[in-house]
mmCIF file of N, CA and C in Angstrom:
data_model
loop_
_atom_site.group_PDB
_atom_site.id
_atom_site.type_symbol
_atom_site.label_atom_id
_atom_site.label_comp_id
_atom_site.label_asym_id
_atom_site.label_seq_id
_atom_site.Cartn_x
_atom_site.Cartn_y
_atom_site.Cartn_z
ATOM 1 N N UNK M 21 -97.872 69.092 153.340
ATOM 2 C CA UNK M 21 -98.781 68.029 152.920
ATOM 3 C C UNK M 21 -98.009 67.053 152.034
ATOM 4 N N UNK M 22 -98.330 65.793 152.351
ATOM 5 C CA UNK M 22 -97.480 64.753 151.612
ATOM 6 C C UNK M 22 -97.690 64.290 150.349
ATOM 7 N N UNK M 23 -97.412 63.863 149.166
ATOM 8 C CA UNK M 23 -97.832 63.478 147.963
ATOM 9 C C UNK M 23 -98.140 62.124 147.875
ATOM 10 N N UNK M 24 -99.226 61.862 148.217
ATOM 11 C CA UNK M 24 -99.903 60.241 148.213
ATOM 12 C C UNK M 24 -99.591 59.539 147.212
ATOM 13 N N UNK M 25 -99.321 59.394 146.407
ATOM 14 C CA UNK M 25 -98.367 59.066 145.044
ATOM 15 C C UNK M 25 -97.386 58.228 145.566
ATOM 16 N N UNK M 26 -96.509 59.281 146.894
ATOM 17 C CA UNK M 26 -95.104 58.191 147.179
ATOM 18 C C UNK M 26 -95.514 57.086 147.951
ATOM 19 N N UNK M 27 -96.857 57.160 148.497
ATOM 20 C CA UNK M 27 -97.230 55.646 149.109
ATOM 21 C C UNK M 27 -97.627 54.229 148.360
ATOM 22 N N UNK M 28 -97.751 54.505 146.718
ATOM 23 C CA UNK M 28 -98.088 53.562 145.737
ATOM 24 C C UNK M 28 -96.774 52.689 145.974
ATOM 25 N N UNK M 29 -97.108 51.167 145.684
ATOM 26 C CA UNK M 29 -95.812 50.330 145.612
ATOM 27 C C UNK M 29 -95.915 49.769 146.730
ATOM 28 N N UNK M 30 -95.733 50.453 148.020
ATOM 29 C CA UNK M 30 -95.791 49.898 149.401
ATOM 30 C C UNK M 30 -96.693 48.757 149.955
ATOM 31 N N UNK M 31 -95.742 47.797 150.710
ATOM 32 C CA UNK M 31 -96.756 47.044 151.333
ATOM 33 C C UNK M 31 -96.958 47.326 152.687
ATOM 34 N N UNK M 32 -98.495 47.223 152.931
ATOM 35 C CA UNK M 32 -98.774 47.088 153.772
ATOM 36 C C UNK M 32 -98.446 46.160 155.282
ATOM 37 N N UNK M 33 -97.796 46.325 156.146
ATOM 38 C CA UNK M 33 -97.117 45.408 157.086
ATOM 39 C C UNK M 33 -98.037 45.620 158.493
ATOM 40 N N UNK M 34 -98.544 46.577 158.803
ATOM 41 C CA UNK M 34 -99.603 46.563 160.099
ATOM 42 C C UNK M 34 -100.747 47.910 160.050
ATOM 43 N N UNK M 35 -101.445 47.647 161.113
ATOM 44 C CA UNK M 35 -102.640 48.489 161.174
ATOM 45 C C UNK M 35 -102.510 49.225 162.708
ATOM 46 N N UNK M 36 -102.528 50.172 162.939
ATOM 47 C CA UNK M 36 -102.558 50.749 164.480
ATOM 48 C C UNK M 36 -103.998 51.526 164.899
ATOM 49 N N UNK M 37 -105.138 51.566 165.773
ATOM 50 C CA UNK M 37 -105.884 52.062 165.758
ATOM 51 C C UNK M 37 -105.801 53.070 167.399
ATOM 52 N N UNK M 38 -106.323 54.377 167.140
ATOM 53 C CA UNK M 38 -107.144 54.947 168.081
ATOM 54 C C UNK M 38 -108.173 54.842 168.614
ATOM 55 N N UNK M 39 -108.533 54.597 169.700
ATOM 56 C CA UNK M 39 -109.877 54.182 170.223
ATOM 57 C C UNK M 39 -110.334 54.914 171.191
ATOM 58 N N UNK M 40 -111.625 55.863 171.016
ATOM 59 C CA UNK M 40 -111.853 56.676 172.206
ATOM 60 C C UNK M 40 -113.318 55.842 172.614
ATOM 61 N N UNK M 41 -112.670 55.723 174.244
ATOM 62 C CA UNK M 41 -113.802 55.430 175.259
ATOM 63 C C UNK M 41 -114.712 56.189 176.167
ATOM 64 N N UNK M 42 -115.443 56.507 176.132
ATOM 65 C CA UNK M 42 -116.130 57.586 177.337
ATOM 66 C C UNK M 42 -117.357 56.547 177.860
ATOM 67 N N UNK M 43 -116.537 56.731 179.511
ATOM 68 C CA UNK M 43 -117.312 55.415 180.373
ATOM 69 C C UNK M 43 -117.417 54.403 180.157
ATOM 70 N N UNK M 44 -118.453 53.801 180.056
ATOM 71 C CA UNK M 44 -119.155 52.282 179.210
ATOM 72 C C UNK M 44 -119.902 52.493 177.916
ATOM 73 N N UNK M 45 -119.283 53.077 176.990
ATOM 74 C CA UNK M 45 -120.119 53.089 175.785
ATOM 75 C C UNK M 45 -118.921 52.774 174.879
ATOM 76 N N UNK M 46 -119.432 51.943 173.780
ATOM 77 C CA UNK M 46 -118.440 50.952 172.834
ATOM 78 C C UNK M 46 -116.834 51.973 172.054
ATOM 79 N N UNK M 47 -116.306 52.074 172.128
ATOM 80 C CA UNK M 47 -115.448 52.222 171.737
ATOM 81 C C UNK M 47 -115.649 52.792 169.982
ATOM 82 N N UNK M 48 -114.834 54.072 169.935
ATOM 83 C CA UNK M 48 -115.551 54.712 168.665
ATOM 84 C C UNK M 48 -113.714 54.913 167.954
ATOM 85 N N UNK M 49 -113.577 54.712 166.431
ATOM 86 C CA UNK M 49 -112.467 54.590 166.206
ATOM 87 C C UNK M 49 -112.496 56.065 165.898
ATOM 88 N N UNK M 50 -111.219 56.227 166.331
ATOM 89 C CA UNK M 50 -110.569 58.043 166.139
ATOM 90 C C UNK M 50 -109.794 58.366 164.841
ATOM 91 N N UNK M 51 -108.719 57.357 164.841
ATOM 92 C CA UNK M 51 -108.022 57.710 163.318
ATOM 93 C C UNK M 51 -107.146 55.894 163.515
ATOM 94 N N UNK M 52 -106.191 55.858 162.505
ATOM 95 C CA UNK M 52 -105.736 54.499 162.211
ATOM 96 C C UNK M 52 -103.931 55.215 161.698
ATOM 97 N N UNK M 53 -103.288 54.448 161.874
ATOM 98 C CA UNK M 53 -101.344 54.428 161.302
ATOM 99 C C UNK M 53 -102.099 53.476 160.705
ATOM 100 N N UNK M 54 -101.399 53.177 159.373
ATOM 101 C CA UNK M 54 -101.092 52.634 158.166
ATOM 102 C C UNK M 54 -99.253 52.121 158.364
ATOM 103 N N UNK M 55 -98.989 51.175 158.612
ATOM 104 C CA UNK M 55 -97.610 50.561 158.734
ATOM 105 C C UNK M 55 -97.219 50.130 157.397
ATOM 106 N N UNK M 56 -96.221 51.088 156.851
ATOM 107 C CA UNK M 56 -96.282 50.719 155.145
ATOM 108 C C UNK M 56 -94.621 50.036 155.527
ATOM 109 N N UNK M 57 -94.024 49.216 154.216
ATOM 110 C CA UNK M 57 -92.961 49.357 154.027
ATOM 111 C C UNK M 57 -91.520 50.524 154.680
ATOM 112 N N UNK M 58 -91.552 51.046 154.459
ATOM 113 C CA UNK M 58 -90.807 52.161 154.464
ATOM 114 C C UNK M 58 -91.029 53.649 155.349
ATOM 115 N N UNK M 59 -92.450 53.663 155.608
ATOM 116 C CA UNK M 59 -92.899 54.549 156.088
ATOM 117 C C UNK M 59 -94.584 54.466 156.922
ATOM 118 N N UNK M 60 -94.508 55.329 158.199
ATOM 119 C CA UNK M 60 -95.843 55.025 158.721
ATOM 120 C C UNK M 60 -96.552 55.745 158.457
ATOM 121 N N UNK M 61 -97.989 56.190 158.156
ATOM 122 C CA UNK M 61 -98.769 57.607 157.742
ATOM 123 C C UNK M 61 -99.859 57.101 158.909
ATOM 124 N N UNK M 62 -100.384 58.127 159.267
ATOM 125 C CA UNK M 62 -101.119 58.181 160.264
ATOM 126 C C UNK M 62 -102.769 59.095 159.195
ATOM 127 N N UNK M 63 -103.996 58.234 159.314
ATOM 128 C CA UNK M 63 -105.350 58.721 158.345
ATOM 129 C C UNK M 63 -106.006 59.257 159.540
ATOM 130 N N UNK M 64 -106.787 60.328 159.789
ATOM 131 C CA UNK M 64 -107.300 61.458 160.470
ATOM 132 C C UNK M 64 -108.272 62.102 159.761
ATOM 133 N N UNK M 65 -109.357 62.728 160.564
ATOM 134 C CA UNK M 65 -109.965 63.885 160.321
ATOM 135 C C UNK M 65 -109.159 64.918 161.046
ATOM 136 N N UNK M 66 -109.920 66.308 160.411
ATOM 137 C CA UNK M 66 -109.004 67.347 161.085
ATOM 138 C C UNK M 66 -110.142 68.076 162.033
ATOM 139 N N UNK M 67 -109.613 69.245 162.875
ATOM 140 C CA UNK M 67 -110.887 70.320 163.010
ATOM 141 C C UNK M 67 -111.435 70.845 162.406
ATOM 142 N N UNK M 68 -111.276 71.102 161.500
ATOM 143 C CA UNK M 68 -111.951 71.453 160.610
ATOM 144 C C UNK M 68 -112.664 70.488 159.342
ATOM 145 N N UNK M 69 -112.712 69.820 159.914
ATOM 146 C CA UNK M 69 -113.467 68.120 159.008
ATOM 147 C C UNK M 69 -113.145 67.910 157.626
ATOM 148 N N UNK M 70 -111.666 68.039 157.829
ATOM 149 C CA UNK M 70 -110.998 67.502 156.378
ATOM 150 C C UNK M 70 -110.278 66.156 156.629
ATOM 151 N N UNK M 71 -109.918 65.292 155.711
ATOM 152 C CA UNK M 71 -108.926 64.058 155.921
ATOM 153 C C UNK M 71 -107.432 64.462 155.972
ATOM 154 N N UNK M 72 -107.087 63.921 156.430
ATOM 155 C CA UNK M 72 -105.479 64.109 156.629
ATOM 156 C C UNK M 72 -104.817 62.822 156.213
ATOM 157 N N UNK M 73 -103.373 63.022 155.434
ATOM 158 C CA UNK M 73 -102.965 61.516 155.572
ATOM 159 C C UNK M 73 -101.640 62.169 155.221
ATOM 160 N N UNK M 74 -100.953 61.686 156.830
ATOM 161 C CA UNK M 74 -99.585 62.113 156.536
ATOM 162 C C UNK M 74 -98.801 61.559 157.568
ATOM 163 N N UNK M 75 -97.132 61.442 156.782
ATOM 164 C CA UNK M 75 -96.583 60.925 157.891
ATOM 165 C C UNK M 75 -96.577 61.014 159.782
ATOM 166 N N UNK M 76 -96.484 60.266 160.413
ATOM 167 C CA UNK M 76 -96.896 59.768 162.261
ATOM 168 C C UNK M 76 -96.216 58.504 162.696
ATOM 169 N N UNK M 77 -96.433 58.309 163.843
ATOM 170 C CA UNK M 77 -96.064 57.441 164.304
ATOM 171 C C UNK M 77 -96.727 57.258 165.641
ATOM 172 N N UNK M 78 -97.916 56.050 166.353
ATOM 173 C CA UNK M 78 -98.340 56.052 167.109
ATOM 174 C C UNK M 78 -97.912 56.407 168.073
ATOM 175 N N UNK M 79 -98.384 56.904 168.874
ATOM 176 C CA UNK M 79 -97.553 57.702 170.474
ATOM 177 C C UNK M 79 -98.837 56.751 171.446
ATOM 178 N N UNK M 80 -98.406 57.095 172.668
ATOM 179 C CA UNK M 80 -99.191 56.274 173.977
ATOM 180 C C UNK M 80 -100.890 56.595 173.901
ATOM 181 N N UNK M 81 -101.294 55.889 174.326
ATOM 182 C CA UNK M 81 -102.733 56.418 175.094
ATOM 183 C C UNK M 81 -102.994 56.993 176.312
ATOM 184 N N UNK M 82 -104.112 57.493 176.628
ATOM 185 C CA UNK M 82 -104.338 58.594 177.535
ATOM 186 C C UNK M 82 -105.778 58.443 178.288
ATOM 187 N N UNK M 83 -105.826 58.815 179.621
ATOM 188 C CA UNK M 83 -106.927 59.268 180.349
ATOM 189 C C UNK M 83 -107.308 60.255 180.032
ATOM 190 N N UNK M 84 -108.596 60.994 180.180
ATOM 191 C CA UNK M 84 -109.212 61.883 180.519
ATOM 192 C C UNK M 84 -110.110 61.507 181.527
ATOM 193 N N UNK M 85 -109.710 61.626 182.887
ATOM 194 C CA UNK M 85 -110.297 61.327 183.977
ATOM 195 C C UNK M 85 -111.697 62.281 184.255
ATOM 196 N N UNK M 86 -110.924 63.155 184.284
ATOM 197 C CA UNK M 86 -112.304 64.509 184.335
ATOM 198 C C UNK M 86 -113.451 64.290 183.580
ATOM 199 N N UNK M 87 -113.183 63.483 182.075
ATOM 200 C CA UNK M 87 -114.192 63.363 181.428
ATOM 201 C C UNK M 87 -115.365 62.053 181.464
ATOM 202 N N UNK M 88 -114.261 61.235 182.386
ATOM 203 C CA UNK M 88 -114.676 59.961 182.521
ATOM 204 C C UNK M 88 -114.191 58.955 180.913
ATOM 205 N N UNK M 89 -113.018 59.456 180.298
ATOM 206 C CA UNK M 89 -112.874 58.986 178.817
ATOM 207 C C UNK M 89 -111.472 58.142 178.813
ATOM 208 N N UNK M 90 -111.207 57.707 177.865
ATOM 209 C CA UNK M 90 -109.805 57.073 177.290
ATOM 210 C C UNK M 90 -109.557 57.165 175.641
ATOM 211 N N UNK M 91 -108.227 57.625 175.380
ATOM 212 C CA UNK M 91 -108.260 57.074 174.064
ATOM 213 C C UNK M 91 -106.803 55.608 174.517
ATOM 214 N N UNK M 92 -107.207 54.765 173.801
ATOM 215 C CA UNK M 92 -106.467 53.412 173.671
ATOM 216 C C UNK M 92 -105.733 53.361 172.150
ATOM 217 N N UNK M 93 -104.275 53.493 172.088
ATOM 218 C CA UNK M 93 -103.657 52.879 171.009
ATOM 219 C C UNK M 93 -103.429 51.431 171.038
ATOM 220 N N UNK M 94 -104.030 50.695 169.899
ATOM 221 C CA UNK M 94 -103.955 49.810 170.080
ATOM 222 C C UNK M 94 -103.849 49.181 168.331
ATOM 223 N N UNK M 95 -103.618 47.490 168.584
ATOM 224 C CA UNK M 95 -103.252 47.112 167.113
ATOM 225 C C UNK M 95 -104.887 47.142 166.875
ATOM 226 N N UNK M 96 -105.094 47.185 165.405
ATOM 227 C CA UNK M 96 -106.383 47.548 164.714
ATOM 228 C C UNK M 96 -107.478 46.625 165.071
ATOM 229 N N UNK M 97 -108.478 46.317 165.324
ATOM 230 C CA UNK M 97 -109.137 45.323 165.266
ATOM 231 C C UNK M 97 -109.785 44.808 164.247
ATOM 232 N N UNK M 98 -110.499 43.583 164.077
ATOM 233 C CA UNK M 98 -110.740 43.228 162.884
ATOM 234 C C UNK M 98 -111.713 43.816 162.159
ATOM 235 N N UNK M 99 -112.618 44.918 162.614
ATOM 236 C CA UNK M 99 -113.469 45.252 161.493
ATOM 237 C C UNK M 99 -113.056 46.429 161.026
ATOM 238 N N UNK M 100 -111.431 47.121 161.170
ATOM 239 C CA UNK M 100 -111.012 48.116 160.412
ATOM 240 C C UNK M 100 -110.729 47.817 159.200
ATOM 241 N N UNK M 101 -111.219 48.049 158.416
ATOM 242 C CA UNK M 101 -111.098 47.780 156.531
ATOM 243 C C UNK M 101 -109.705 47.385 156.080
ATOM 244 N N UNK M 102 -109.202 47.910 156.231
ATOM 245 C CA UNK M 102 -107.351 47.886 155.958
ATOM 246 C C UNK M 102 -106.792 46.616 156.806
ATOM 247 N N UNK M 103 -107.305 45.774 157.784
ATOM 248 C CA UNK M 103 -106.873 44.940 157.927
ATOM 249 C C UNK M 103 -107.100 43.973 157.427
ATOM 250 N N UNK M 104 -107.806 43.548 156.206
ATOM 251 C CA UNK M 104 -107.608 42.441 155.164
ATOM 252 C C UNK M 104 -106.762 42.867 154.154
ATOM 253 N N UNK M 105 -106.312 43.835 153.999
ATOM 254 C CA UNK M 105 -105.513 44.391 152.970
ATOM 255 C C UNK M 105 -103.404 44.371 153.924
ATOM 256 N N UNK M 106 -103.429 43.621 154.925
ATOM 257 C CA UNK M 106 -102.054 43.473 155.517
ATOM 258 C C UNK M 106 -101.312 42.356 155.178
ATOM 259 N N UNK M 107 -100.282 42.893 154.692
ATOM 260 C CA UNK M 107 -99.121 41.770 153.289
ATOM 261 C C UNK M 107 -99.400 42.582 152.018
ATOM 262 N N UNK M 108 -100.325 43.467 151.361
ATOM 263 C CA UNK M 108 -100.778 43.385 150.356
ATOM 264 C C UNK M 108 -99.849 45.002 150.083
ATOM 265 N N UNK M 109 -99.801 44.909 148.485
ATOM 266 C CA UNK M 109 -98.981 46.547 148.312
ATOM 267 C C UNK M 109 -100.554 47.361 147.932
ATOM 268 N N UNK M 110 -99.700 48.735 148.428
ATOM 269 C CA UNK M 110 -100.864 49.595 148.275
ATOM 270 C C UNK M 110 -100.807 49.678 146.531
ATOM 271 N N UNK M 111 -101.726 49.920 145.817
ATOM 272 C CA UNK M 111 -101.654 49.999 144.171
ATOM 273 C C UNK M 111 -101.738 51.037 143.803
ATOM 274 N N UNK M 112 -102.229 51.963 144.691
ATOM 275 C CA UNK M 112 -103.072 53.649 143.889
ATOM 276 C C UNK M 112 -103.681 54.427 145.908
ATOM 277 N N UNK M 113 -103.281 55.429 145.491
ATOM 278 C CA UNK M 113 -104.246 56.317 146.566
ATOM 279 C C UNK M 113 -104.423 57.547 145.724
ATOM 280 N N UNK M 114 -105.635 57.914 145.939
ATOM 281 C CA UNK M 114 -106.480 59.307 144.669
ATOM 282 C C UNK M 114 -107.157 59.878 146.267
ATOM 283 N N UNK M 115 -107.040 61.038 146.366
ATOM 284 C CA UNK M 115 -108.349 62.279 147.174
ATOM 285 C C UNK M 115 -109.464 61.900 146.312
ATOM 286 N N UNK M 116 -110.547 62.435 147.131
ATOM 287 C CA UNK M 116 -111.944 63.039 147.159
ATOM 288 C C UNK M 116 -112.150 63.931 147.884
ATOM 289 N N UNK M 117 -112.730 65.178 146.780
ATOM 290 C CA UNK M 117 -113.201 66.272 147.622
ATOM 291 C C UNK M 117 -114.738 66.546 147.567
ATOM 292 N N UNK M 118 -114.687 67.631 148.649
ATOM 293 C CA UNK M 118 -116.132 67.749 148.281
ATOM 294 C C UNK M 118 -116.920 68.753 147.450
ATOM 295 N N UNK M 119 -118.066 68.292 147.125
ATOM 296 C CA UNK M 119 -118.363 68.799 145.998
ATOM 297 C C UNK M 119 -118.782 70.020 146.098
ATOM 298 N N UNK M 120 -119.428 70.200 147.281
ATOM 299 C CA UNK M 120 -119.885 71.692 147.306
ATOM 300 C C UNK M 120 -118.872 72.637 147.847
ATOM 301 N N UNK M 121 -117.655 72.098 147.656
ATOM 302 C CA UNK M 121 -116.096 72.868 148.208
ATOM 303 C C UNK M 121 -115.224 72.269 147.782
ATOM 304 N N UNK M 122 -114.719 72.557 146.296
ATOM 305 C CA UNK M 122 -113.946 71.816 146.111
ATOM 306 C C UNK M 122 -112.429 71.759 146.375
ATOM 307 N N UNK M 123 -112.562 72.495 147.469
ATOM 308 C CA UNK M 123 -111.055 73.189 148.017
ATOM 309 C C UNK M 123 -110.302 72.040 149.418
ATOM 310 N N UNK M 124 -111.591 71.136 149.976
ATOM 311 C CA UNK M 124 -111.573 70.651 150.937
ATOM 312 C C UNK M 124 -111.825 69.270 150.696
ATOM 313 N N UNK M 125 -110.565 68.866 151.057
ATOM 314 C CA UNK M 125 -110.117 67.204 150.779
ATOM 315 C C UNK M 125 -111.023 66.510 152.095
ATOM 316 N N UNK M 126 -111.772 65.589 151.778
ATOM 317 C CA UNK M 126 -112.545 64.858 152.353
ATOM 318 C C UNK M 126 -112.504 63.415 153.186
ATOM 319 N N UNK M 127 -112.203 62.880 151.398
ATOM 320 C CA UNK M 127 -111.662 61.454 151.142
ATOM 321 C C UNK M 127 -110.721 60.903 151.016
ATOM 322 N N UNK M 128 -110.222 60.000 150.358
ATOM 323 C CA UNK M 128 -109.291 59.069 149.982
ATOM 324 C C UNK M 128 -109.601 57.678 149.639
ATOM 325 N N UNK M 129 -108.777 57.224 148.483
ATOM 326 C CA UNK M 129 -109.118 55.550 148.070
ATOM 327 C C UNK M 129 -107.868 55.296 148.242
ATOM 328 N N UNK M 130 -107.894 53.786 148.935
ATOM 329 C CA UNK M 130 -106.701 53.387 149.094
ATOM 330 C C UNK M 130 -107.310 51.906 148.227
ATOM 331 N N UNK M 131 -106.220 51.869 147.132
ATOM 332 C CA UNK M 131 -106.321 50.789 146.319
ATOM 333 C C UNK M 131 -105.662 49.386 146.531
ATOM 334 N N UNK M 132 -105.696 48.032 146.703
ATOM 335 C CA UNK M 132 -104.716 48.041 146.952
ATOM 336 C C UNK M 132 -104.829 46.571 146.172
ATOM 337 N N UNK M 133 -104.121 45.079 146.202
ATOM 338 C CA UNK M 133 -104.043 44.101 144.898
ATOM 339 C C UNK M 133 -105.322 43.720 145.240
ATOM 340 N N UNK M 134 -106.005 43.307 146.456
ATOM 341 C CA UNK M 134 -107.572 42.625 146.429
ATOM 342 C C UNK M 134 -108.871 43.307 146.761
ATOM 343 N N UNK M 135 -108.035 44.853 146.921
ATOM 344 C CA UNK M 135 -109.784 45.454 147.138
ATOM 345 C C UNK M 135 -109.259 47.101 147.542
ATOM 346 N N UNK M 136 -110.443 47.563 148.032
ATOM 347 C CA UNK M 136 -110.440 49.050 148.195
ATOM 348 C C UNK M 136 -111.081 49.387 149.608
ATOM 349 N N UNK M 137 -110.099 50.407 150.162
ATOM 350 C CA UNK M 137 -110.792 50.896 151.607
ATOM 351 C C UNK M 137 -110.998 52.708 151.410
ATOM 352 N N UNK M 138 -112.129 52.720 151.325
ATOM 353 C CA UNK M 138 -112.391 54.539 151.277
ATOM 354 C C UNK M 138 -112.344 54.996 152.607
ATOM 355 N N UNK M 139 -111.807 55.898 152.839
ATOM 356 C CA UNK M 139 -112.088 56.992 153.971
ATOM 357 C C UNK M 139 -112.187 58.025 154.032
ATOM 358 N N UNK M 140 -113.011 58.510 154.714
ATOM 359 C CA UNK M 140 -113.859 59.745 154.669
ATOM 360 C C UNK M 140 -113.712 60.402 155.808
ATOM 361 N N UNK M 141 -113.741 61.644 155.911
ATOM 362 C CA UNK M 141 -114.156 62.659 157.021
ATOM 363 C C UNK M 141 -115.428 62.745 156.892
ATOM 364 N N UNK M 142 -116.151 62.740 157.841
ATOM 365 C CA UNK M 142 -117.670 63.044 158.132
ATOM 366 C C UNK M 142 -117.915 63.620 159.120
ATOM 367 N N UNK M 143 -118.117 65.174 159.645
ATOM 368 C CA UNK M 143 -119.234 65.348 160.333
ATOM 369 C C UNK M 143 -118.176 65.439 161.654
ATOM 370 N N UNK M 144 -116.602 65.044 161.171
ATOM 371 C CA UNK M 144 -115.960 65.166 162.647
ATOM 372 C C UNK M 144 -115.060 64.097 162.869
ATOM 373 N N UNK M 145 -116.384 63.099 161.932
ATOM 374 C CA UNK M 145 -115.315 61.231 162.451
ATOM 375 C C UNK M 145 -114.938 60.684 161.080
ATOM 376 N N UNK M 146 -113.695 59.904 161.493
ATOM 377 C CA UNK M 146 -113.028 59.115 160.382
ATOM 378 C C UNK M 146 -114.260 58.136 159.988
ATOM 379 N N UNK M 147 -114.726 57.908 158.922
ATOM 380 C CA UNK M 147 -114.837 56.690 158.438
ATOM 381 C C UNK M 147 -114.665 56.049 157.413
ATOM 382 N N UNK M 148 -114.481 54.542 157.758
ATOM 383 C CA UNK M 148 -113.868 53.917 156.657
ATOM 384 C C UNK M 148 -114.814 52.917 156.559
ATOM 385 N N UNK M 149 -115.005 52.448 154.885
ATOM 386 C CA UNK M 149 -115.355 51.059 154.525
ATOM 387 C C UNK M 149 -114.254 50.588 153.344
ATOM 388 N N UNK M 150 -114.622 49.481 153.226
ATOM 389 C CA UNK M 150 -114.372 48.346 152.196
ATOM 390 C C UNK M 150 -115.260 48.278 151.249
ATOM 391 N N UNK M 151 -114.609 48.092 149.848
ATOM 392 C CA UNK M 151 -115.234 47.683 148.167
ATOM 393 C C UNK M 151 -114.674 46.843 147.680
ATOM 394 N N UNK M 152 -114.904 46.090 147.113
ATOM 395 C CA UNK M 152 -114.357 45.760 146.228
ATOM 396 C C UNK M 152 -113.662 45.987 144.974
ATOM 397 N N UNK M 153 -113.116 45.034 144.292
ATOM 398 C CA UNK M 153 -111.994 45.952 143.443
ATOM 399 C C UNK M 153 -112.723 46.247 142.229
#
């Protein structure tokens, strides 16, 4: 597990997103690369519905024909949180766990000079919003 600490300082230079498709229904984001300075980290839920944030590097996309599905790597689109935060250095990243387990990392704040993107494991799926600073 990586020490989120060494990602403070870094700027942000791109956004990479996962996108799983099944059939004709909208496109649901899977996890996101973080293109830092120096290093790429890839933000995830796990199987076991914890956050992950650790070094990656986007790899291809894929069929699942059988399922009728796709996941698509692709550059982020605009309503992933972290893409108003590209040019900008990251300032701070802190966990959140959860409360009724406090053994099991959840969250994450990514701080950064004009604002804040939380992400969360929920239930299975990444999600992320935007705060302000």
């Amino acid at each position: 597990m990586m020490e989120l600490s060494a990602l403070e300082g870094l700027r942000l230079t791109a956004v990479t997103a996962a996108l799983f498709t099944h059939e004709s229904d909208a496109p649901e984001l899977l996890h996101v690369w973080l293109h830092l300075e120096t290093t790429t980290v890839v933000v995830r839920d796990t199987a076991d519905w914890a956050l992950c944030v650790v070094p990656d590097e986007p790899g291809d996309g894929y069929t699942m024909e059988e399922l009728g599905s796709r996941v698509d790597i692709v550059p982020a689109p605009a309503e992933v949180p972290f893409i108003r935060h590209v040019g900008e250095r990251l300032v701070q990243v802190s966990k959140g766990f959860d409360p009724d387990d406090p053994t099991q990392w959840v969250g994450a704040e990514f701080v950064f000079e004009t604002g804040r993107v939380i992400a969360q494991a929920f239930g299975g799926d990444l999600r992320l919003s935007h705060a302000s600073p």
